[in-house]
PDB file of N, CA and C in Angstrom:
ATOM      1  N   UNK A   1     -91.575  18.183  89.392  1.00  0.00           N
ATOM      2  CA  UNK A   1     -91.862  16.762  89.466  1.00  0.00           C
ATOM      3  C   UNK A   1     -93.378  16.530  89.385  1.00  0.00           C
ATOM      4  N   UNK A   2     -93.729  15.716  88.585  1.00  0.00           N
ATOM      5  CA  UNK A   2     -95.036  15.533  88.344  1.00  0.00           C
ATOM      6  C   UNK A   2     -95.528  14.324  89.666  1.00  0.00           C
ATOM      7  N   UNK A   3     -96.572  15.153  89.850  1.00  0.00           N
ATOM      8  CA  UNK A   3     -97.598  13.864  90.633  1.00  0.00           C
ATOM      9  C   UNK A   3     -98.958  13.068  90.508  1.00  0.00           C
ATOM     10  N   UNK A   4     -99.294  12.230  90.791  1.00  0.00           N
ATOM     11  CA  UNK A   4    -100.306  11.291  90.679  1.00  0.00           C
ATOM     12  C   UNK A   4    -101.869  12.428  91.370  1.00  0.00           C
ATOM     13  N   UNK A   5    -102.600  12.136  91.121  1.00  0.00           N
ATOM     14  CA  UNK A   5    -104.225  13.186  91.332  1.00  0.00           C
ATOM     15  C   UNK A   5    -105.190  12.840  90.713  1.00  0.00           C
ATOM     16  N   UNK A   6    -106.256  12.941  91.285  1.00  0.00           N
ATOM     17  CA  UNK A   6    -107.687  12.494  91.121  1.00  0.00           C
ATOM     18  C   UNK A   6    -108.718  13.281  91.212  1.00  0.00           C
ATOM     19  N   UNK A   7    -109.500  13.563  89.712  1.00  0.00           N
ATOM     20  CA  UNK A   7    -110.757  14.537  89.545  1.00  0.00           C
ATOM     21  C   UNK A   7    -112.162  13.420  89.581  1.00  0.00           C
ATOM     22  N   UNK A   8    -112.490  13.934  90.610  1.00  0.00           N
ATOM     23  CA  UNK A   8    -113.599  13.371  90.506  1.00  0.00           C
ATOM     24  C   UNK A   8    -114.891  14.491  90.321  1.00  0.00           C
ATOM     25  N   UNK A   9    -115.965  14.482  89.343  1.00  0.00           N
ATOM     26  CA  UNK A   9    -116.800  15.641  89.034  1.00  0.00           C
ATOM     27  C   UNK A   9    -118.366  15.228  88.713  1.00  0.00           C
ATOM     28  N   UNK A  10    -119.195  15.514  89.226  1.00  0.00           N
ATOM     29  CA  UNK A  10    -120.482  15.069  89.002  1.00  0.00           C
ATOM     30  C   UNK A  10    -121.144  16.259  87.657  1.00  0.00           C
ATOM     31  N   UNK A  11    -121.755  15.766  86.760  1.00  0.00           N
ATOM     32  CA  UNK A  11    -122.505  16.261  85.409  1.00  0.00           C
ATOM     33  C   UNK A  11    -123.483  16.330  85.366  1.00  0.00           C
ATOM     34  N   UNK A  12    -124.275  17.790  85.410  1.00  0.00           N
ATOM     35  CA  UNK A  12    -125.946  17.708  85.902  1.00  0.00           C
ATOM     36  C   UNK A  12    -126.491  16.662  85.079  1.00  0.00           C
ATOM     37  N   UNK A  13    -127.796  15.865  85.406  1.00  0.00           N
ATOM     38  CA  UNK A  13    -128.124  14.742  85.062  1.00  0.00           C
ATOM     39  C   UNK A  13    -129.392  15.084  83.333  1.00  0.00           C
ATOM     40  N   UNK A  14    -129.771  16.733  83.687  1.00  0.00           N
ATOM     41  CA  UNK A  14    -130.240  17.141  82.508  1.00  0.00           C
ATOM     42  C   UNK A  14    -129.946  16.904  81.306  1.00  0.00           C
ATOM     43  N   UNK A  15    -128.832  16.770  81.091  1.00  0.00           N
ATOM     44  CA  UNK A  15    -128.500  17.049  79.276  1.00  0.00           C
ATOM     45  C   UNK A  15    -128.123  15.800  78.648  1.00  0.00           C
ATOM     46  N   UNK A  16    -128.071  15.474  77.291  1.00  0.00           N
ATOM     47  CA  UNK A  16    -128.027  14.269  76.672  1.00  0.00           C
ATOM     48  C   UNK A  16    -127.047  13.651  76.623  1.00  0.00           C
ATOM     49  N   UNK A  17    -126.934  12.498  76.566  1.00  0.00           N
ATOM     50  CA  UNK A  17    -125.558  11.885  76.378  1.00  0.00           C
ATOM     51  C   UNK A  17    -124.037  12.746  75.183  1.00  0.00           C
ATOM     52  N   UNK A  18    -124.615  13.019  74.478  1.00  0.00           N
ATOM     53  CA  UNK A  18    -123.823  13.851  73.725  1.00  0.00           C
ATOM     54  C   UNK A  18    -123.329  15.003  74.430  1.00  0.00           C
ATOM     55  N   UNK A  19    -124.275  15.540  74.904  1.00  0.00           N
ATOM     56  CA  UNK A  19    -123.538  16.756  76.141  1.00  0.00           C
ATOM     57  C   UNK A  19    -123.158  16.326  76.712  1.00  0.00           C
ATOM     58  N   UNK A  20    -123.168  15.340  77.423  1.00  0.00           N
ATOM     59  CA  UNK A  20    -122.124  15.098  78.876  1.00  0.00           C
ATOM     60  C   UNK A  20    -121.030  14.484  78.230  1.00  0.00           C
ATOM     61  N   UNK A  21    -120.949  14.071  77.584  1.00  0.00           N
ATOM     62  CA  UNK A  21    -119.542  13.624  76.185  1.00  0.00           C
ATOM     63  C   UNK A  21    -118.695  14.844  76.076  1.00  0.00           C
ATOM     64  N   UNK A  22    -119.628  15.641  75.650  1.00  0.00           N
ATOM     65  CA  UNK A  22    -118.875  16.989  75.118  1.00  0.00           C
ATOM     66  C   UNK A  22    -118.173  17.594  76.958  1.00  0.00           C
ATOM     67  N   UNK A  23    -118.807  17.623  77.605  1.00  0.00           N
ATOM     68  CA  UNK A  23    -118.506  18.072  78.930  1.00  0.00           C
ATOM     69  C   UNK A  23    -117.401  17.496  79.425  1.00  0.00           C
ATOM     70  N   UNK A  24    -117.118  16.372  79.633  1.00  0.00           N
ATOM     71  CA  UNK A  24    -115.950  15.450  79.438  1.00  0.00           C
ATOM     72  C   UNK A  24    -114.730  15.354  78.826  1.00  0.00           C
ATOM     73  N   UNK A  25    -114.946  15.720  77.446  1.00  0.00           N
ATOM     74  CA  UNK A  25    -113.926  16.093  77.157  1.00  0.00           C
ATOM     75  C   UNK A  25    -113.125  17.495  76.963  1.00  0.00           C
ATOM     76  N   UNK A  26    -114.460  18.412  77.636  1.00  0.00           N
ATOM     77  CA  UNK A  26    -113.855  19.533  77.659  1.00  0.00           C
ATOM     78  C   UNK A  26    -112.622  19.707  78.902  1.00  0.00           C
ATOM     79  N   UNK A  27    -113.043  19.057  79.820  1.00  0.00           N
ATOM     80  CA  UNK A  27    -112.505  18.748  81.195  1.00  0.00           C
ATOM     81  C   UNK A  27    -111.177  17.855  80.713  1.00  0.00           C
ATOM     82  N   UNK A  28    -111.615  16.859  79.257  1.00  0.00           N
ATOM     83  CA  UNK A  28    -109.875  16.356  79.600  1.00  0.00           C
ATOM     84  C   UNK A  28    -109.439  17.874  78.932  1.00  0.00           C
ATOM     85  N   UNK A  29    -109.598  17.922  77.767  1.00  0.00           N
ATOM     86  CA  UNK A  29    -108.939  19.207  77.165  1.00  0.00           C
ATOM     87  C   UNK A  29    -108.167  20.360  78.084  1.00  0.00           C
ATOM     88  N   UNK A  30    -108.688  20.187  79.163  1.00  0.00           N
ATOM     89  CA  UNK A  30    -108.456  21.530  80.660  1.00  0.00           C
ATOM     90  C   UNK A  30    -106.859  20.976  81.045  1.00  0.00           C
ATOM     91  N   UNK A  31    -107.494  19.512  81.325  1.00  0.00           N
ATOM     92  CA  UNK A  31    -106.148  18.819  81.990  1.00  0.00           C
ATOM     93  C   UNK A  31    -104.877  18.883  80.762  1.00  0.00           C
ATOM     94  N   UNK A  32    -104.931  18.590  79.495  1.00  0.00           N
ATOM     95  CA  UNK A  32    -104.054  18.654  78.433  1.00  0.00           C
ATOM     96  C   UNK A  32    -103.529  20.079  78.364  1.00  0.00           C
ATOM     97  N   UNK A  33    -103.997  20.891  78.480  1.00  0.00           N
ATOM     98  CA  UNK A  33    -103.636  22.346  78.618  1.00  0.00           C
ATOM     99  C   UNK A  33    -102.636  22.312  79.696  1.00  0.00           C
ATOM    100  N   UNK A  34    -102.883  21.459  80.863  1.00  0.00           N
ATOM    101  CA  UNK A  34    -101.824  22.267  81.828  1.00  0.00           C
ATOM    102  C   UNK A  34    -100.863  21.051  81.662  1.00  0.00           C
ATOM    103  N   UNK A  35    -100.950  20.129  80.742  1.00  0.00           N
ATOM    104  CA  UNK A  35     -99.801  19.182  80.839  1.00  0.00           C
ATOM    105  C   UNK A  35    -100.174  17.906  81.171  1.00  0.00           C
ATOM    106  N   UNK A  36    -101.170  17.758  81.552  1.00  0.00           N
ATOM    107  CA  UNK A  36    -101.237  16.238  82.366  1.00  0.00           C
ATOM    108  C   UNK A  36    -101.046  15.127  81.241  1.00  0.00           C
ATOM    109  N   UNK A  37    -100.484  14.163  82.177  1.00  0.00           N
ATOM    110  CA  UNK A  37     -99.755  12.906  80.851  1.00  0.00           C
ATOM    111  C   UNK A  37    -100.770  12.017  82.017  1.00  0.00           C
ATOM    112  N   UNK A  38    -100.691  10.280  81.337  1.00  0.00           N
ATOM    113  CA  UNK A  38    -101.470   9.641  81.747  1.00  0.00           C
ATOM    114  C   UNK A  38    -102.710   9.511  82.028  1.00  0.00           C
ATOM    115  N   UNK A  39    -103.338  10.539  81.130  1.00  0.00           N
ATOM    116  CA  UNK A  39    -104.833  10.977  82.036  1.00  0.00           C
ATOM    117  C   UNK A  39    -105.869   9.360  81.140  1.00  0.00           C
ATOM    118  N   UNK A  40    -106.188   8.933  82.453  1.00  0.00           N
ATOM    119  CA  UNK A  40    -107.250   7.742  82.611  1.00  0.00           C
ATOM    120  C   UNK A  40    -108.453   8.222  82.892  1.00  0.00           C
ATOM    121  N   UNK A  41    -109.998   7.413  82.171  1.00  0.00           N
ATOM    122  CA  UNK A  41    -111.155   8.642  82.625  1.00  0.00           C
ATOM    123  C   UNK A  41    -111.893   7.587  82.586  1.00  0.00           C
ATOM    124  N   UNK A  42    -112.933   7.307  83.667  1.00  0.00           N
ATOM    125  CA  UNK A  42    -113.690   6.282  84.135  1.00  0.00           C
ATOM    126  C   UNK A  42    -115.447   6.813  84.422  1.00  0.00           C
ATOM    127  N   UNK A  43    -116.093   6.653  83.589  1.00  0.00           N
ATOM    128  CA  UNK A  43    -117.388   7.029  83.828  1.00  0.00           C
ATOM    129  C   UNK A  43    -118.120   6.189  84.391  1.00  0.00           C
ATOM    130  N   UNK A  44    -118.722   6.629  85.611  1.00  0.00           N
ATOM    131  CA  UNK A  44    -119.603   5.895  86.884  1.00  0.00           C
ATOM    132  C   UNK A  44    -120.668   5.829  86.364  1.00  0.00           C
ATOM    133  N   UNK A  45    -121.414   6.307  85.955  1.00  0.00           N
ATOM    134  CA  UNK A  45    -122.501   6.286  85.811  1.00  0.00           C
ATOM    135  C   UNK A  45    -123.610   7.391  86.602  1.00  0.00           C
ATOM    136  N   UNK A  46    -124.587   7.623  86.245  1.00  0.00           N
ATOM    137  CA  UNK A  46    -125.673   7.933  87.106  1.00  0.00           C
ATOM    138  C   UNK A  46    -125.921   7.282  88.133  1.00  0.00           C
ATOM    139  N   UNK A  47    -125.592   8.500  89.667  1.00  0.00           N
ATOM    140  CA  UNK A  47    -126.113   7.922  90.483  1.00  0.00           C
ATOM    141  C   UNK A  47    -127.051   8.863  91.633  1.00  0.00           C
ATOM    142  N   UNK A  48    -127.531   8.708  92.754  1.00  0.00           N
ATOM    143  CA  UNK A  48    -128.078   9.186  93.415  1.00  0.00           C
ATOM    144  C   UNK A  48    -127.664   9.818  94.290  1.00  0.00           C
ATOM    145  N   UNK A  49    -127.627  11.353  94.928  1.00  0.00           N
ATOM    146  CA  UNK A  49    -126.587  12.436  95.504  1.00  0.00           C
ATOM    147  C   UNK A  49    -127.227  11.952  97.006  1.00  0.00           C
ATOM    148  N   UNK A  50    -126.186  12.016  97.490  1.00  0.00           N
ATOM    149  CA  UNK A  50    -126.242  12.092  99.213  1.00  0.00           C
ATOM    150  C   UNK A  50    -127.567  12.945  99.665  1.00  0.00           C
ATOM    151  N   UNK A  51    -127.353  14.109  99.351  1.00  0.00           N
ATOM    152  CA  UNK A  51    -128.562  15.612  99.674  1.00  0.00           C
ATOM    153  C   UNK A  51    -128.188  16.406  98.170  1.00  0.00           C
ATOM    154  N   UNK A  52    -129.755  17.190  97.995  1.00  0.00           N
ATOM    155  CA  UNK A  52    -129.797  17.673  96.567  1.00  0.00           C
ATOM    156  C   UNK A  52    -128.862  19.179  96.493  1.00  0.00           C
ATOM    157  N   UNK A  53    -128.155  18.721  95.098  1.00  0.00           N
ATOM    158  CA  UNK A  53    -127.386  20.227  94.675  1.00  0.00           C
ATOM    159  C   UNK A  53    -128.877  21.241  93.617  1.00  0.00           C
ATOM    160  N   UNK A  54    -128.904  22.127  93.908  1.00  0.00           N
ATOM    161  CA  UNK A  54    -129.728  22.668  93.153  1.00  0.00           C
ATOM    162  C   UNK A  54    -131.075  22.511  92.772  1.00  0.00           C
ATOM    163  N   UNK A  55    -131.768  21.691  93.716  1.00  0.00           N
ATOM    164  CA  UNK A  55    -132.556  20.785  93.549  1.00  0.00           C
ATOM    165  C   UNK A  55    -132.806  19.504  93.139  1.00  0.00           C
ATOM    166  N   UNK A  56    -131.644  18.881  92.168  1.00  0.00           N
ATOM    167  CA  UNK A  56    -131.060  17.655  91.579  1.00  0.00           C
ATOM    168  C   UNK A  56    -130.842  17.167  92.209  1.00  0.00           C
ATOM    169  N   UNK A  57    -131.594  15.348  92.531  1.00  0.00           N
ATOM    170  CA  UNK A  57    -131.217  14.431  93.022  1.00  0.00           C
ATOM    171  C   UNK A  57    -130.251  13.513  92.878  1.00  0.00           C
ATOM    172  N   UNK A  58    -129.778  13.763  91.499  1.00  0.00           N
ATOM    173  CA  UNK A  58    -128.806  12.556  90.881  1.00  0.00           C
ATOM    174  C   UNK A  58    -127.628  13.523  89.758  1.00  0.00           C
ATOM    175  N   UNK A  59    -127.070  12.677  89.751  1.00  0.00           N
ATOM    176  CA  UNK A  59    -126.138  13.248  88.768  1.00  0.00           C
ATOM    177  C   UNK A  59    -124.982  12.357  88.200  1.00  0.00           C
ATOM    178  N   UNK A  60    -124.591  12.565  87.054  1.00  0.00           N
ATOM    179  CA  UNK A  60    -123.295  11.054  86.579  1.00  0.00           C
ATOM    180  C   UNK A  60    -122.099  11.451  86.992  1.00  0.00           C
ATOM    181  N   UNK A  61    -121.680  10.691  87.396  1.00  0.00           N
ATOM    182  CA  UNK A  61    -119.975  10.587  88.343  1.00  0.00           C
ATOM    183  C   UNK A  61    -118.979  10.525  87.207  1.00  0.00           C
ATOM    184  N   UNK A  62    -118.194  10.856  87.134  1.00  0.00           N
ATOM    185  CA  UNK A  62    -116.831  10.549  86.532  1.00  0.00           C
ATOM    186  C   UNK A  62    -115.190  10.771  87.268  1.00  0.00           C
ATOM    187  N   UNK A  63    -114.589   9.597  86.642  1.00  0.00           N
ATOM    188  CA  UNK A  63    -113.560   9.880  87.784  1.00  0.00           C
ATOM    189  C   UNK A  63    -112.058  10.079  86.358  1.00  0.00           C
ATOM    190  N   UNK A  64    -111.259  10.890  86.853  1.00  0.00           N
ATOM    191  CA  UNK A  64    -110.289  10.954  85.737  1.00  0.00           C
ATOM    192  C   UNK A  64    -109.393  10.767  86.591  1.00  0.00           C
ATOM    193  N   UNK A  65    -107.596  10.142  86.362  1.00  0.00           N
ATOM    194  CA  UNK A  65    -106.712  10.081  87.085  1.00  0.00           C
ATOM    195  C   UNK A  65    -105.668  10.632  86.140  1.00  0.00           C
ATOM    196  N   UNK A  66    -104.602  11.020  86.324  1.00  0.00           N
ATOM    197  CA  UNK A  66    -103.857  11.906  85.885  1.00  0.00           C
ATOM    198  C   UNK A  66    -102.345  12.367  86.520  1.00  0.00           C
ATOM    199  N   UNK A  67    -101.501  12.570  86.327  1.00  0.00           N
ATOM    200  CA  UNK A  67    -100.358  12.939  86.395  1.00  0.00           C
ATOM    201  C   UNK A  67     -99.864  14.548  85.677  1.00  0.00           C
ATOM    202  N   UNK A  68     -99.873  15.162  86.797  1.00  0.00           N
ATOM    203  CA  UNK A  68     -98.974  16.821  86.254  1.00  0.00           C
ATOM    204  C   UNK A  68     -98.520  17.808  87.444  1.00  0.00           C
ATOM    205  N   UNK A  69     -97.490  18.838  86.791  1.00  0.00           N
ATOM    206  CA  UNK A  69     -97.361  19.364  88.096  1.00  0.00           C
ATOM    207  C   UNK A  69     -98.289  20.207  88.723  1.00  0.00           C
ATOM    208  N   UNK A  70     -97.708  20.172  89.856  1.00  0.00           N
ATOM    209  CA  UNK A  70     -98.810  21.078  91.168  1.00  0.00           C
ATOM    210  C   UNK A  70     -99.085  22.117  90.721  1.00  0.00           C
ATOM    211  N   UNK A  71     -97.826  23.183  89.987  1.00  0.00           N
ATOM    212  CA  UNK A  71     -98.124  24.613  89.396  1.00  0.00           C
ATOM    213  C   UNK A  71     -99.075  24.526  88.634  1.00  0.00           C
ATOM    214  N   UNK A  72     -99.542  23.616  87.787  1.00  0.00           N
ATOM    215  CA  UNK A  72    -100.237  23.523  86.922  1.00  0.00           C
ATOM    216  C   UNK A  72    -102.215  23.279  86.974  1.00  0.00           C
ATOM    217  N   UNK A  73    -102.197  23.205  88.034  1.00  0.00           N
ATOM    218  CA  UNK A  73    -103.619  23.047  88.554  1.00  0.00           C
ATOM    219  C   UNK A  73    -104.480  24.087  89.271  1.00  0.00           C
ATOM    220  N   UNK A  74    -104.076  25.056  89.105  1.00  0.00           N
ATOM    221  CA  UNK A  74    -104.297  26.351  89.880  1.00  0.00           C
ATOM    222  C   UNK A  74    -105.300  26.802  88.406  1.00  0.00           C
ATOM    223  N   UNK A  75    -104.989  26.598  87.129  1.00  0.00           N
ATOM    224  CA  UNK A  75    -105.657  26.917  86.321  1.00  0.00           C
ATOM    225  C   UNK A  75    -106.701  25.823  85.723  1.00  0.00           C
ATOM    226  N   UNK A  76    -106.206  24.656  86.127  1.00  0.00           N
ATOM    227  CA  UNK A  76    -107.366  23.358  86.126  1.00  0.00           C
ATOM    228  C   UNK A  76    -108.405  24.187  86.731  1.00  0.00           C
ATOM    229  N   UNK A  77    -108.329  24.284  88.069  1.00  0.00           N
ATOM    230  CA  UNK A  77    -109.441  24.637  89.330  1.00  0.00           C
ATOM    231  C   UNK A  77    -110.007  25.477  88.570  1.00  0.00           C
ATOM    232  N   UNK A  78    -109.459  27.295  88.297  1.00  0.00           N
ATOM    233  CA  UNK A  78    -110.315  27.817  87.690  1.00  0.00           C
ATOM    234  C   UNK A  78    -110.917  27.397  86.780  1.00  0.00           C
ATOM    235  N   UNK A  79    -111.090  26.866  85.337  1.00  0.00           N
ATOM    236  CA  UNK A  79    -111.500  26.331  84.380  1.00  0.00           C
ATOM    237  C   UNK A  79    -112.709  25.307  84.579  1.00  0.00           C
ATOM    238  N   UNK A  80    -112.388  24.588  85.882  1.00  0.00           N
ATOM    239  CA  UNK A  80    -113.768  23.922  86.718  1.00  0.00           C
ATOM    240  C   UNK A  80    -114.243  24.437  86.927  1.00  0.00           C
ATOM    241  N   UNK A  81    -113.961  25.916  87.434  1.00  0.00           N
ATOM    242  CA  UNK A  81    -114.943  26.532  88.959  1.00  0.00           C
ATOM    243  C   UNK A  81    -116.232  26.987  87.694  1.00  0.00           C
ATOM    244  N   UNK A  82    -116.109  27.639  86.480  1.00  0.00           N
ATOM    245  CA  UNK A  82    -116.273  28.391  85.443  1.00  0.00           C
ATOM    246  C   UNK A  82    -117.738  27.363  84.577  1.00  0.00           C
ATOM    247  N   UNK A  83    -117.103  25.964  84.955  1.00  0.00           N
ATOM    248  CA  UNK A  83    -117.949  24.941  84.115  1.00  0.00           C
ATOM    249  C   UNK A  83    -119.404  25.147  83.949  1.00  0.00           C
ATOM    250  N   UNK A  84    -120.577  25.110  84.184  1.00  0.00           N
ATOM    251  CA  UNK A  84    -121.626  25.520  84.509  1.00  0.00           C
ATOM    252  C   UNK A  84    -122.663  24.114  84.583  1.00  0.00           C
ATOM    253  N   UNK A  85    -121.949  22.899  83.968  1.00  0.00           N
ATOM    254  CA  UNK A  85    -122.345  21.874  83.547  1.00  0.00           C
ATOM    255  C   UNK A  85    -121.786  20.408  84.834  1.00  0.00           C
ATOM    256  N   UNK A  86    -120.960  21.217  85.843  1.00  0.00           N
ATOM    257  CA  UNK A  86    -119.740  20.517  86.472  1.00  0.00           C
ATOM    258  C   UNK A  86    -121.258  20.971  87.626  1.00  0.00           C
ATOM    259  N   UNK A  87    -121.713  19.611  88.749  1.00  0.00           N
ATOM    260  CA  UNK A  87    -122.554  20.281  90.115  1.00  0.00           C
ATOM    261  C   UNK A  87    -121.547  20.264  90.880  1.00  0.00           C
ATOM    262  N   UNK A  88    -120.717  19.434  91.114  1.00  0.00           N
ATOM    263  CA  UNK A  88    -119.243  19.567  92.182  1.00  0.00           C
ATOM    264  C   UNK A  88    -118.131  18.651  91.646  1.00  0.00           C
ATOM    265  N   UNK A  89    -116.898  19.402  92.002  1.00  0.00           N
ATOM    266  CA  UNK A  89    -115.877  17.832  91.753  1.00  0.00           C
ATOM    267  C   UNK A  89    -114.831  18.323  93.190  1.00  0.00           C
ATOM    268  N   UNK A  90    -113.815  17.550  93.058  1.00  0.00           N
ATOM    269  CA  UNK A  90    -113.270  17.252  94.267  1.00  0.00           C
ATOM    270  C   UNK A  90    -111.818  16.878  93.271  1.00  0.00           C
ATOM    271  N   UNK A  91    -110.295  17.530  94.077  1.00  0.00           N
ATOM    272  CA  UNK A  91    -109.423  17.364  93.106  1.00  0.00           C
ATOM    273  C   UNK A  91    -108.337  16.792  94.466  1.00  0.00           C
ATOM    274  N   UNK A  92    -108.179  15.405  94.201  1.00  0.00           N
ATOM    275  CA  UNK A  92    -106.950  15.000  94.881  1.00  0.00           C
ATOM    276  C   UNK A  92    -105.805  14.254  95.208  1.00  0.00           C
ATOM    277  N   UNK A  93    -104.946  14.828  95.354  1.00  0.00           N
ATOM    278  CA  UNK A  93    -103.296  14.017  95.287  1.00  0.00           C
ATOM    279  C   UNK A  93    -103.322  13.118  96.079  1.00  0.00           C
ATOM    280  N   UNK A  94    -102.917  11.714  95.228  1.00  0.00           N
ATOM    281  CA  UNK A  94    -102.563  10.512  95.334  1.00  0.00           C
ATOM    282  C   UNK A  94    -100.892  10.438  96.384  1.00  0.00           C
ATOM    283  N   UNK A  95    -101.071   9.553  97.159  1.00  0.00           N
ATOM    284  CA  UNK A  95    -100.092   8.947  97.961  1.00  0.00           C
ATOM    285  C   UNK A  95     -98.865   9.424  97.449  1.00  0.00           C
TER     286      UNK A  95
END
């Protein structure tokens, strides 16, 4: 049974709009691999980090929403963990 879930992933603030494009859709591409249907993708924008990752103060938010099964995200995660372009994301099931 598929469920409702939420990637949310910050994109070091270094690279050009075209890279963080490309970064983006590598991340949907991740989710299409394991199945996800419905995937919705909402770019925040640049914003300013709580406390610095890596020295980086800021970084652009994106939020994707999505539908797939649970088995199927075990290889999402890895494929994030791997990103080098990803400073953190946060992956979580909806109500």
């Amino acid at each position: 049974m598929k469920k409702n879930y939420e990637l949310m992933f910050i994109v070091v603030p270094e690279i050009t709009e075209e890279e963080r494009d490309a970064v983006i859709t590598s991340v949907e591409e991740v989710l299409k691999r394991a199945e996800a249907q419905d995937v919705i993708t909402e770019k925040m924008g640049e914003k300013k980090l709580a406390y610095a990752i890596d020295k980086k103060t800021t970084g652009f938010y994106v939020l994707i929403k999505f539908a797939v099964e649970g088995v199927n995200l075990v290889d999402v995660e890895k494929r994030l963990n791997i990103n080098e372009k990803l400073m953190r994301y946060i992956l979580v099931k909806q109500g």
